[in-house]
């Protein structure tokens, strides 16, 4: 079962999203603060994060950036203003998709499913081999002469370049 973390300070919205996601077969956790949400995202394993932009403690941009430094986990950004969508796109914030409030919950669900599907396809990508070095795209695992080394997302992307 896929695990989803909702970081959203408007509790009614968070609960609504949770209900519908659970009905669609997902396991869902909620965090109502930005700083706590980041902590949860870092310390537990999730398959996807639904991230509100304006949050107490820490905003969605910062959270997205920090998660991206450590983890290769899909993030869907939720924003209240259409002007913020341009910002989300323009900043290249690292979000995999974004939804503008107010949105239909079904729209969110279909985007969650689409992003997870895309992720699964990427997981099937072969392990790259360059000479004696093997690069595992999904696990960010580098193997040289049988010795394994797990890298952070950033380290891996740099090495791949
Ligand atoms: Ca908010």
JSON list of C-alpha atoms and ligand atoms in Angstrom, two decimals:
[
{"chain": "A", "resi": 1, "resn": "UNK", "atom": "CA", "xyz": [0.00, 0.00, 0.00]},
{"chain": "A", "resi": 2, "resn": "UNK", "atom": "CA", "xyz": [1.32, 3.45, -0.90]},
{"chain": "A", "resi": 3, "resn": "UNK", "atom": "CA", "xyz": [1.87, 5.85, 1.99]},
{"chain": "A", "resi": 4, "resn": "UNK", "atom": "CA", "xyz": [1.03, 9.51, 1.56]},
{"chain": "A", "resi": 5, "resn": "UNK", "atom": "CA", "xyz": [1.89, 12.46, 3.78]},
{"chain": "A", "resi": 6, "resn": "UNK", "atom": "CA", "xyz": [-0.38, 15.51, 3.69]},
{"chain": "A", "resi": 7, "resn": "UNK", "atom": "CA", "xyz": [1.21, 18.72, 4.97]},
{"chain": "A", "resi": 8, "resn": "UNK", "atom": "CA", "xyz": [-1.70, 21.14, 5.28]},
{"chain": "A", "resi": 9, "resn": "UNK", "atom": "CA", "xyz": [-2.65, 23.61, 8.02]},
{"chain": "A", "resi": 10, "resn": "UNK", "atom": "CA", "xyz": [-6.34, 23.88, 7.13]},
{"chain": "A", "resi": 11, "resn": "UNK", "atom": "CA", "xyz": [-7.62, 20.88, 9.03]},
{"chain": "A", "resi": 12, "resn": "UNK", "atom": "CA", "xyz": [-10.93, 20.58, 7.15]},
{"chain": "A", "resi": 13, "resn": "UNK", "atom": "CA", "xyz": [-9.07, 20.37, 3.83]},
{"chain": "A", "resi": 14, "resn": "UNK", "atom": "CA", "xyz": [-6.51, 17.93, 5.22]},
{"chain": "A", "resi": 15, "resn": "UNK", "atom": "CA", "xyz": [-9.25, 15.64, 6.57]},
{"chain": "A", "resi": 16, "resn": "UNK", "atom": "CA", "xyz": [-11.16, 15.76, 3.28]},
{"chain": "A", "resi": 17, "resn": "UNK", "atom": "CA", "xyz": [-8.05, 14.87, 1.30]},
{"chain": "A", "resi": 18, "resn": "UNK", "atom": "CA", "xyz": [-7.27, 12.09, 3.77]},
{"chain": "A", "resi": 19, "resn": "UNK", "atom": "CA", "xyz": [-10.77, 10.57, 3.52]},
{"chain": "A", "resi": 20, "resn": "UNK", "atom": "CA", "xyz": [-10.71, 10.46, -0.25]},
{"chain": "A", "resi": 21, "resn": "UNK", "atom": "CA", "xyz": [-7.16, 9.16, -0.46]},
{"chain": "A", "resi": 22, "resn": "UNK", "atom": "CA", "xyz": [-7.99, 6.40, 2.02]},
{"chain": "A", "resi": 23, "resn": "UNK", "atom": "CA", "xyz": [-11.06, 5.48, -0.02]},
{"chain": "A", "resi": 24, "resn": "UNK", "atom": "CA", "xyz": [-8.71, 5.14, -2.98]},
{"chain": "A", "resi": 25, "resn": "UNK", "atom": "CA", "xyz": [-6.62, 2.65, -1.01]},
{"chain": "A", "resi": 26, "resn": "UNK", "atom": "CA", "xyz": [-3.80, 4.84, 0.29]},
{"chain": "A", "resi": 27, "resn": "UNK", "atom": "CA", "xyz": [-2.41, 4.99, 3.80]},
{"chain": "A", "resi": 28, "resn": "UNK", "atom": "CA", "xyz": [-2.44, 8.62, 4.90]},
{"chain": "A", "resi": 29, "resn": "UNK", "atom": "CA", "xyz": [-0.70, 10.74, 7.57]},
{"chain": "A", "resi": 30, "resn": "UNK", "atom": "CA", "xyz": [-1.39, 14.41, 8.22]},
{"chain": "A", "resi": 31, "resn": "UNK", "atom": "CA", "xyz": [0.85, 17.16, 9.53]},
{"chain": "A", "resi": 32, "resn": "UNK", "atom": "CA", "xyz": [-0.66, 20.58, 10.24]},
{"chain": "A", "resi": 33, "resn": "UNK", "atom": "CA", "xyz": [2.60, 22.52, 10.51]},
{"chain": "A", "resi": 34, "resn": "UNK", "atom": "CA", "xyz": [5.41, 23.07, 8.04]},
{"chain": "A", "resi": 35, "resn": "UNK", "atom": "CA", "xyz": [8.33, 22.37, 10.38]},
{"chain": "A", "resi": 36, "resn": "UNK", "atom": "CA", "xyz": [6.69, 19.24, 11.80]},
{"chain": "A", "resi": 37, "resn": "UNK", "atom": "CA", "xyz": [5.75, 18.10, 8.33]},
{"chain": "A", "resi": 38, "resn": "UNK", "atom": "CA", "xyz": [9.36, 18.33, 7.20]},
{"chain": "A", "resi": 39, "resn": "UNK", "atom": "CA", "xyz": [10.48, 16.32, 10.22]},
{"chain": "A", "resi": 40, "resn": "UNK", "atom": "CA", "xyz": [7.92, 13.60, 9.52]},
{"chain": "A", "resi": 41, "resn": "UNK", "atom": "CA", "xyz": [8.84, 13.52, 5.84]},
{"chain": "A", "resi": 42, "resn": "UNK", "atom": "CA", "xyz": [12.52, 13.08, 6.73]},
{"chain": "A", "resi": 43, "resn": "UNK", "atom": "CA", "xyz": [12.13, 10.48, 9.46]},
{"chain": "A", "resi": 44, "resn": "UNK", "atom": "CA", "xyz": [9.51, 8.20, 7.90]},
{"chain": "A", "resi": 45, "resn": "UNK", "atom": "CA", "xyz": [9.10, 6.55, 4.53]},
{"chain": "A", "resi": 46, "resn": "UNK", "atom": "CA", "xyz": [6.39, 7.90, 2.22]},
{"chain": "A", "resi": 47, "resn": "UNK", "atom": "CA", "xyz": [5.61, 7.27, -1.43]},
{"chain": "A", "resi": 48, "resn": "UNK", "atom": "CA", "xyz": [4.29, 10.78, -2.07]},
{"chain": "A", "resi": 49, "resn": "UNK", "atom": "CA", "xyz": [3.79, 14.11, -0.31]},
{"chain": "A", "resi": 50, "resn": "UNK", "atom": "CA", "xyz": [0.88, 16.51, -0.80]},
{"chain": "A", "resi": 51, "resn": "UNK", "atom": "CA", "xyz": [2.36, 19.84, 0.24]},
{"chain": "A", "resi": 52, "resn": "UNK", "atom": "CA", "xyz": [0.49, 23.08, 0.94]},
{"chain": "A", "resi": 53, "resn": "UNK", "atom": "CA", "xyz": [2.43, 26.25, 0.14]},
{"chain": "A", "resi": 54, "resn": "UNK", "atom": "CA", "xyz": [1.46, 28.61, 2.97]},
{"chain": "A", "resi": 55, "resn": "UNK", "atom": "CA", "xyz": [2.12, 26.87, 6.29]},
{"chain": "A", "resi": 56, "resn": "UNK", "atom": "CA", "xyz": [2.97, 27.86, 9.85]},
{"chain": "A", "resi": 57, "resn": "UNK", "atom": "CA", "xyz": [6.53, 27.02, 10.89]},
{"chain": "A", "resi": 58, "resn": "UNK", "atom": "CA", "xyz": [8.01, 26.70, 7.39]},
{"chain": "A", "resi": 59, "resn": "UNK", "atom": "CA", "xyz": [6.60, 27.36, 3.91]},
{"chain": "A", "resi": 60, "resn": "UNK", "atom": "CA", "xyz": [6.12, 24.79, 1.18]},
{"chain": "A", "resi": 61, "resn": "UNK", "atom": "CA", "xyz": [8.99, 26.10, -0.96]},
{"chain": "A", "resi": 62, "resn": "UNK", "atom": "CA", "xyz": [11.53, 25.60, 1.82]},
{"chain": "A", "resi": 63, "resn": "UNK", "atom": "CA", "xyz": [10.13, 22.17, 2.72]},
{"chain": "A", "resi": 64, "resn": "UNK", "atom": "CA", "xyz": [10.27, 21.06, -0.90]},
{"chain": "A", "resi": 65, "resn": "UNK", "atom": "CA", "xyz": [13.87, 22.25, -1.23]},
{"chain": "A", "resi": 66, "resn": "UNK", "atom": "CA", "xyz": [15.00, 20.49, 1.96]},
{"chain": "A", "resi": 67, "resn": "UNK", "atom": "CA", "xyz": [13.30, 17.22, 1.05]},
{"chain": "A", "resi": 68, "resn": "UNK", "atom": "CA", "xyz": [14.84, 17.34, -2.45]},
{"chain": "A", "resi": 69, "resn": "UNK", "atom": "CA", "xyz": [18.31, 17.56, -0.92]},
{"chain": "A", "resi": 70, "resn": "UNK", "atom": "CA", "xyz": [17.79, 14.22, 0.80]},
{"chain": "A", "resi": 71, "resn": "UNK", "atom": "CA", "xyz": [15.06, 12.21, -0.86]},
{"chain": "A", "resi": 72, "resn": "UNK", "atom": "CA", "xyz": [13.77, 11.29, -4.26]},
{"chain": "A", "resi": 73, "resn": "UNK", "atom": "CA", "xyz": [10.11, 11.34, -3.29]},
{"chain": "A", "resi": 74, "resn": "UNK", "atom": "CA", "xyz": [7.33, 12.80, -5.47]},
{"chain": "A", "resi": 75, "resn": "UNK", "atom": "CA", "xyz": [5.78, 16.04, -4.21]},
{"chain": "A", "resi": 76, "resn": "UNK", "atom": "CA", "xyz": [2.50, 17.60, -5.28]},
{"chain": "A", "resi": 77, "resn": "UNK", "atom": "CA", "xyz": [2.27, 21.28, -4.32]},
{"chain": "A", "resi": 78, "resn": "UNK", "atom": "CA", "xyz": [-1.05, 22.80, -3.36]},
{"chain": "A", "resi": 79, "resn": "UNK", "atom": "CA", "xyz": [-1.41, 26.56, -3.66]},
{"chain": "A", "resi": 80, "resn": "UNK", "atom": "CA", "xyz": [-4.23, 28.98, -2.87]},
{"chain": "A", "resi": 81, "resn": "UNK", "atom": "CA", "xyz": [-3.44, 31.62, -5.49]},
{"chain": "A", "resi": 82, "resn": "UNK", "atom": "CA", "xyz": [-3.04, 31.22, -9.21]},
{"chain": "A", "resi": 83, "resn": "UNK", "atom": "CA", "xyz": [-0.21, 33.78, -9.06]},
{"chain": "A", "resi": 84, "resn": "UNK", "atom": "CA", "xyz": [1.68, 31.34, -6.86]},
{"chain": "A", "resi": 85, "resn": "UNK", "atom": "CA", "xyz": [1.48, 28.67, -9.53]},
{"chain": "A", "resi": 86, "resn": "UNK", "atom": "CA", "xyz": [3.73, 30.79, -11.74]},
{"chain": "A", "resi": 87, "resn": "UNK", "atom": "CA", "xyz": [6.12, 31.05, -8.83]},
{"chain": "A", "resi": 88, "resn": "UNK", "atom": "CA", "xyz": [6.04, 27.29, -8.27]},
{"chain": "A", "resi": 89, "resn": "UNK", "atom": "CA", "xyz": [6.81, 26.74, -11.95]},
{"chain": "A", "resi": 90, "resn": "UNK", "atom": "CA", "xyz": [9.29, 29.60, -12.25]},
{"chain": "A", "resi": 91, "resn": "UNK", "atom": "CA", "xyz": [11.36, 28.70, -9.23]},
{"chain": "A", "resi": 92, "resn": "UNK", "atom": "CA", "xyz": [11.77, 25.16, -10.42]},
{"chain": "A", "resi": 93, "resn": "UNK", "atom": "CA", "xyz": [10.97, 24.23, -6.85]},
{"chain": "A", "resi": 94, "resn": "UNK", "atom": "CA", "xyz": [11.36, 20.52, -7.44]},
{"chain": "A", "resi": 95, "resn": "UNK", "atom": "CA", "xyz": [7.65, 19.78, -7.20]},
{"chain": "A", "resi": 96, "resn": "UNK", "atom": "CA", "xyz": [6.45, 16.99, -9.49]},
{"chain": "A", "resi": 97, "resn": "UNK", "atom": "CA", "xyz": [3.01, 18.52, -9.96]},
{"chain": "A", "resi": 98, "resn": "UNK", "atom": "CA", "xyz": [0.83, 21.25, -8.51]},
{"chain": "A", "resi": 99, "resn": "UNK", "atom": "CA", "xyz": [-2.86, 21.86, -7.86]},
{"chain": "A", "resi": 100, "resn": "UNK", "atom": "CA", "xyz": [-4.54, 25.24, -7.33]},
{"chain": "A", "resi": 101, "resn": "UNK", "atom": "CA", "xyz": [-7.06, 25.78, -4.53]},
{"chain": "A", "resi": 102, "resn": "UNK", "atom": "CA", "xyz": [-9.97, 25.45, -4.60]},
{"chain": "A", "resi": 103, "resn": "UNK", "atom": "CA", "xyz": [-9.73, 22.11, -6.36]},
{"chain": "A", "resi": 104, "resn": "UNK", "atom": "CA", "xyz": [-11.95, 19.09, -6.60]},
{"chain": "A", "resi": 105, "resn": "UNK", "atom": "CA", "xyz": [-10.66, 16.27, -4.44]},
{"chain": "A", "resi": 106, "resn": "UNK", "atom": "CA", "xyz": [-11.03, 13.91, -7.38]},
{"chain": "A", "resi": 107, "resn": "UNK", "atom": "CA", "xyz": [-8.61, 16.08, -9.32]},
{"chain": "A", "resi": 108, "resn": "UNK", "atom": "CA", "xyz": [-6.06, 15.70, -6.55]},
{"chain": "A", "resi": 109, "resn": "UNK", "atom": "CA", "xyz": [-6.56, 11.92, -6.41]},
{"chain": "A", "resi": 110, "resn": "UNK", "atom": "CA", "xyz": [-6.06, 11.55, -10.15]},
{"chain": "A", "resi": 111, "resn": "UNK", "atom": "CA", "xyz": [-2.88, 13.64, -9.98]},
{"chain": "A", "resi": 112, "resn": "UNK", "atom": "CA", "xyz": [-1.58, 11.56, -7.08]},
{"chain": "A", "resi": 113, "resn": "UNK", "atom": "CA", "xyz": [-2.20, 8.40, -9.09]},
{"chain": "A", "resi": 114, "resn": "UNK", "atom": "CA", "xyz": [-0.61, 9.86, -12.21]},
{"chain": "A", "resi": 115, "resn": "UNK", "atom": "CA", "xyz": [2.55, 10.92, -10.35]},
{"chain": "A", "resi": 116, "resn": "UNK", "atom": "CA", "xyz": [2.86, 7.51, -8.66]},
{"chain": "A", "resi": 117, "resn": "UNK", "atom": "CA", "xyz": [2.41, 5.77, -12.02]},
{"chain": "A", "resi": 118, "resn": "UNK", "atom": "CA", "xyz": [5.14, 7.92, -13.54]},
{"chain": "A", "resi": 119, "resn": "UNK", "atom": "CA", "xyz": [7.38, 7.06, -10.59]},
{"chain": "A", "resi": 120, "resn": "UNK", "atom": "CA", "xyz": [6.83, 3.31, -11.07]},
{"chain": "A", "resi": 121, "resn": "UNK", "atom": "CA", "xyz": [7.84, 3.55, -14.71]},
{"chain": "A", "resi": 122, "resn": "UNK", "atom": "CA", "xyz": [11.05, 5.31, -13.66]},
{"chain": "A", "resi": 123, "resn": "UNK", "atom": "CA", "xyz": [11.72, 2.61, -11.07]},
{"chain": "A", "resi": 124, "resn": "UNK", "atom": "CA", "xyz": [11.88, 0.07, -13.86]},
{"chain": "A", "resi": 125, "resn": "UNK", "atom": "CA", "xyz": [14.75, 1.93, -15.48]},
{"chain": "A", "resi": 126, "resn": "UNK", "atom": "CA", "xyz": [17.75, -0.33, -15.78]},
{"chain": "A", "resi": 127, "resn": "UNK", "atom": "CA", "xyz": [20.82, -0.08, -13.62]},
{"chain": "A", "resi": 128, "resn": "UNK", "atom": "CA", "xyz": [23.44, 1.88, -15.53]},
{"chain": "A", "resi": 129, "resn": "UNK", "atom": "CA", "xyz": [26.87, 0.42, -16.03]},
{"chain": "A", "resi": 130, "resn": "UNK", "atom": "CA", "xyz": [29.93, 2.51, -16.80]},
{"chain": "A", "resi": 131, "resn": "UNK", "atom": "CA", "xyz": [33.02, 0.31, -16.82]},
{"chain": "A", "resi": 132, "resn": "UNK", "atom": "CA", "xyz": [33.20, -1.31, -13.39]},
{"chain": "A", "resi": 133, "resn": "UNK", "atom": "CA", "xyz": [30.73, 1.13, -11.86]},
{"chain": "A", "resi": 134, "resn": "UNK", "atom": "CA", "xyz": [27.05, 0.28, -11.52]},
{"chain": "A", "resi": 135, "resn": "UNK", "atom": "CA", "xyz": [24.49, 3.02, -10.84]},
{"chain": "A", "resi": 136, "resn": "UNK", "atom": "CA", "xyz": [21.12, 2.00, -9.44]},
{"chain": "A", "resi": 137, "resn": "UNK", "atom": "CA", "xyz": [18.77, 4.78, -10.50]},
{"chain": "A", "resi": 138, "resn": "UNK", "atom": "CA", "xyz": [16.09, 4.00, -7.95]},
{"chain": "A", "resi": 139, "resn": "UNK", "atom": "CA", "xyz": [18.10, 3.33, -4.81]},
{"chain": "A", "resi": 140, "resn": "UNK", "atom": "CA", "xyz": [20.87, 5.81, -5.58]},
{"chain": "A", "resi": 141, "resn": "UNK", "atom": "CA", "xyz": [23.23, 2.97, -5.00]},
{"chain": "A", "resi": 142, "resn": "UNK", "atom": "CA", "xyz": [26.68, 2.93, -6.50]},
{"chain": "A", "resi": 143, "resn": "UNK", "atom": "CA", "xyz": [28.56, -0.34, -6.77]},
{"chain": "A", "resi": 144, "resn": "UNK", "atom": "CA", "xyz": [32.25, -0.62, -7.61]},
{"chain": "A", "resi": 145, "resn": "UNK", "atom": "CA", "xyz": [34.03, -3.99, -7.47]},
{"chain": "A", "resi": 146, "resn": "UNK", "atom": "CA", "xyz": [31.21, -5.37, -5.34]},
{"chain": "A", "resi": 147, "resn": "UNK", "atom": "CA", "xyz": [31.44, -2.53, -2.81]},
{"chain": "A", "resi": 148, "resn": "UNK", "atom": "CA", "xyz": [28.23, -0.66, -2.31]},
{"chain": "A", "resi": 149, "resn": "UNK", "atom": "CA", "xyz": [27.71, 2.96, -1.41]},
{"chain": "A", "resi": 150, "resn": "UNK", "atom": "CA", "xyz": [24.35, 4.61, -0.95]},
{"chain": "A", "resi": 151, "resn": "UNK", "atom": "CA", "xyz": [24.27, 8.30, -1.89]},
{"chain": "A", "resi": 152, "resn": "UNK", "atom": "CA", "xyz": [21.90, 11.15, -1.15]},
{"chain": "A", "resi": 153, "resn": "UNK", "atom": "CA", "xyz": [19.71, 12.32, -4.00]},
{"chain": "A", "resi": 154, "resn": "UNK", "atom": "CA", "xyz": [21.96, 15.32, -4.71]},
{"chain": "A", "resi": 155, "resn": "UNK", "atom": "CA", "xyz": [25.19, 13.32, -4.63]},
{"chain": "A", "resi": 156, "resn": "UNK", "atom": "CA", "xyz": [23.71, 10.77, -6.97]},
{"chain": "A", "resi": 157, "resn": "UNK", "atom": "CA", "xyz": [22.49, 13.38, -9.46]},
{"chain": "A", "resi": 158, "resn": "UNK", "atom": "CA", "xyz": [25.93, 15.03, -9.44]},
{"chain": "A", "resi": 159, "resn": "UNK", "atom": "CA", "xyz": [27.70, 11.73, -10.00]},
{"chain": "A", "resi": 160, "resn": "UNK", "atom": "CA", "xyz": [25.34, 10.82, -12.83]},
{"chain": "A", "resi": 161, "resn": "UNK", "atom": "CA", "xyz": [26.21, 14.08, -14.60]},
{"chain": "B", "resi": 1, "resn": "LIG", "atom": "CA1", "xyz": [-2.15, 26.89, 4.11]}
]
